[in-house]
C-alpha atoms as a PDB file:
ATOM      1  CA  HIS A   1     -22.115 -50.422 -12.425  1.00  0.00           C
ATOM      2  CA  ALA A   2     -23.593 -48.177 -14.346  1.00  0.00           C
ATOM      3  CA  ARG A   3     -20.463 -45.887 -15.126  1.00  0.00           C
ATOM      4  CA  LEU A   4     -18.288 -49.016 -15.473  1.00  0.00           C
ATOM      5  CA  ASP A   5     -20.802 -50.189 -18.441  1.00  0.00           C
ATOM      6  CA  ALA A   6     -21.266 -46.897 -19.823  1.00  0.00           C
ATOM      7  CA  GLY A   7     -17.305 -46.706 -20.121  1.00  0.00           C
ATOM      8  CA  LEU A   8     -16.748 -49.674 -21.733  1.00  0.00           C
ATOM      9  CA  THR A   9     -19.629 -49.097 -23.996  1.00  0.00           C
ATOM     10  CA  GLN A  10     -18.397 -45.585 -25.029  1.00  0.00           C
ATOM     11  CA  ALA A  11     -14.546 -47.159 -25.362  1.00  0.00           C
ATOM     12  CA  ARG A  12     -15.678 -50.499 -27.584  1.00  0.00           C
ATOM     13  CA  ALA A  13     -17.617 -47.711 -30.053  1.00  0.00           C
ATOM     14  CA  MET A  14     -14.733 -45.686 -30.534  1.00  0.00           C
ATOM     15  CA  GLY A  15     -12.758 -48.660 -30.929  1.00  0.00           C
ATOM     16  CA  ALA A  16     -10.333 -48.146 -27.866  1.00  0.00           C
ATOM     17  CA  ARG A  17      -8.187 -51.576 -27.199  1.00  0.00           C
ATOM     18  CA  VAL A  18      -7.107 -50.253 -23.598  1.00  0.00           C
ATOM     19  CA  VAL A  19      -9.193 -48.996 -21.253  1.00  0.00           C
ATOM     20  CA  LEU A  20      -7.703 -47.599 -17.892  1.00  0.00           C
ATOM     21  CA  VAL A  21     -10.100 -48.394 -15.048  1.00  0.00           C
ATOM     22  CA  ILE A  22      -9.080 -46.302 -11.447  1.00  0.00           C
ATOM     23  CA  ALA A  23     -10.373 -48.623  -8.945  1.00  0.00           C
ATOM     24  CA  GLY A  24      -8.290 -47.187  -5.836  1.00  0.00           C
ATOM     25  CA  LYS A  25      -6.067 -49.138  -3.533  1.00  0.00           C
ATOM     26  CA  SER A  26      -7.168 -52.362  -1.858  1.00  0.00           C
ATOM     27  CA  ARG A  27      -7.124 -52.065   2.052  1.00  0.00           C
ATOM     28  CA  PRO A  28      -5.633 -55.004   3.813  1.00  0.00           C
ATOM     29  CA  VAL A  29      -8.961 -56.693   5.322  1.00  0.00           C
ATOM     30  CA  GLU A  30     -10.600 -59.793   5.123  1.00  0.00           C
ATOM     31  CA  HIS A  31     -11.834 -60.648   1.498  1.00  0.00           C
ATOM     32  CA  ALA A  32     -15.384 -60.983   2.797  1.00  0.00           C
ATOM     33  CA  ASP A  33     -17.917 -58.318   1.328  1.00  0.00           C
ATOM     34  CA  ARG A  34     -16.896 -55.006   2.324  1.00  0.00           C
ATOM     35  CA  GLY A  35     -20.127 -53.373   2.127  1.00  0.00           C
ATOM     36  CA  ASP A  36     -19.852 -49.738   2.568  1.00  0.00           C
ATOM     37  CA  ARG A  37     -16.414 -49.730   3.716  1.00  0.00           C
ATOM     38  CA  ARG A  38     -13.263 -48.163   1.954  1.00  0.00           C
ATOM     39  CA  GLY A  39     -12.197 -50.405  -1.170  1.00  0.00           C
ATOM     40  CA  ALA A  40     -15.448 -52.206  -1.645  1.00  0.00           C
ATOM     41  CA  ILE A  41     -15.093 -51.298  -5.825  1.00  0.00           C
ATOM     42  CA  ARG A  42     -11.894 -52.457  -6.037  1.00  0.00           C
ATOM     43  CA  ALA A  43     -12.881 -55.827  -4.315  1.00  0.00           C
ATOM     44  CA  LYS A  44     -15.846 -56.434  -6.550  1.00  0.00           C
ATOM     45  CA  LEU A  45     -14.578 -54.907  -9.436  1.00  0.00           C
ATOM     46  CA  LEU A  46     -13.561 -58.214 -11.213  1.00  0.00           C
ATOM     47  CA  ASP A  47     -16.718 -59.781 -10.175  1.00  0.00           C
ATOM     48  CA  TRP A  48     -18.599 -56.962 -11.987  1.00  0.00           C
ATOM     49  CA  LEU A  49     -16.633 -57.077 -15.110  1.00  0.00           C
ATOM     50  CA  ALA A  50     -16.929 -61.028 -15.014  1.00  0.00           C
ATOM     51  CA  VAL A  51     -20.823 -61.191 -15.209  1.00  0.00           C
ATOM     52  CA  GLY A  52     -21.235 -57.864 -16.496  1.00  0.00           C
ATOM     53  CA  PRO A  53     -22.202 -57.115 -20.288  1.00  0.00           C
ATOM     54  CA  HIS A  54     -18.654 -56.415 -21.615  1.00  0.00           C
ATOM     55  CA  GLY A  55     -17.099 -59.564 -20.055  1.00  0.00           C
ATOM     56  CA  SER A  56     -16.807 -61.249 -23.322  1.00  0.00           C
ATOM     57  CA  SER A  57     -15.098 -58.172 -24.722  1.00  0.00           C
ATOM     58  CA  ILE A  58     -12.037 -58.136 -22.127  1.00  0.00           C
ATOM     59  CA  ALA A  59      -9.072 -60.290 -23.326  1.00  0.00           C
ATOM     60  CA  ALA A  60      -7.112 -59.500 -20.597  1.00  0.00           C
ATOM     61  CA  ILE A  61      -6.577 -57.569 -17.539  1.00  0.00           C
ATOM     62  CA  ARG A  62      -3.409 -55.853 -16.167  1.00  0.00           C
ATOM     63  CA  LYS A  63      -1.944 -54.025 -13.394  1.00  0.00           C
ATOM     64  CA  ALA A  64      -1.538 -50.367 -14.782  1.00  0.00           C
ATOM     65  CA  HIS A  65       1.935 -48.733 -14.756  1.00  0.00           C
ATOM     66  CA  ARG A  66       2.991 -46.701 -11.593  1.00  0.00           C
ATOM     67  CA  SER A  67       2.608 -43.779 -13.724  1.00  0.00           C
ATOM     68  CA  HIS A  68      -0.944 -44.400 -14.535  1.00  0.00           C
ATOM     69  CA  GLY A  69      -2.050 -45.243 -10.474  1.00  0.00           C
ATOM     70  CA  GLY A  70      -0.047 -48.559 -10.175  1.00  0.00           C
ATOM     71  CA  ASP A  71      -1.843 -50.608  -7.686  1.00  0.00           C
ATOM     72  CA  GLY A  72      -4.796 -48.417  -7.724  1.00  0.00           C
ATOM     73  CA  ALA A  73      -5.460 -49.075 -11.304  1.00  0.00           C
ATOM     74  CA  LEU A  74      -6.019 -51.542 -13.776  1.00  0.00           C
ATOM     75  CA  TYR A  75      -5.572 -52.096 -17.598  1.00  0.00           C
ATOM     76  CA  LEU A  76      -8.283 -53.661 -19.422  1.00  0.00           C
ATOM     77  CA  ILE A  77      -7.461 -54.871 -22.668  1.00  0.00           C
ATOM     78  CA  LEU A  78      -9.941 -55.259 -25.450  1.00  0.00           C
ATOM     79  CA  LYS A  79     -10.648 -57.803 -27.854  1.00  0.00           C
ATOM     80  CA  ARG A  80     -10.648 -56.374 -31.713  1.00  0.00           C
ATOM     81  CA  SER A  81     -14.018 -55.569 -33.050  1.00  0.00           C
ATOM     82  CA  ARG A  82     -15.205 -57.658 -36.010  1.00  0.00           C
END
């Protein structure tokens, strides 16, 4: 959580409009809490973003282009700073 929040704080301070988040590819398992198993960050990322301090600064979330990680990454489109 801390790294994600710190990265978004830095991106907003720089005036960035798009942030690439590498979360890893999700594994085909049940949607229950994954605990320590692989894919846990990817499974919880959208929840973290929604309830985190930067949730209101995110305009959209999109799947990354294949050259930027495809299914293992997301673009966070940030709202313009005022």
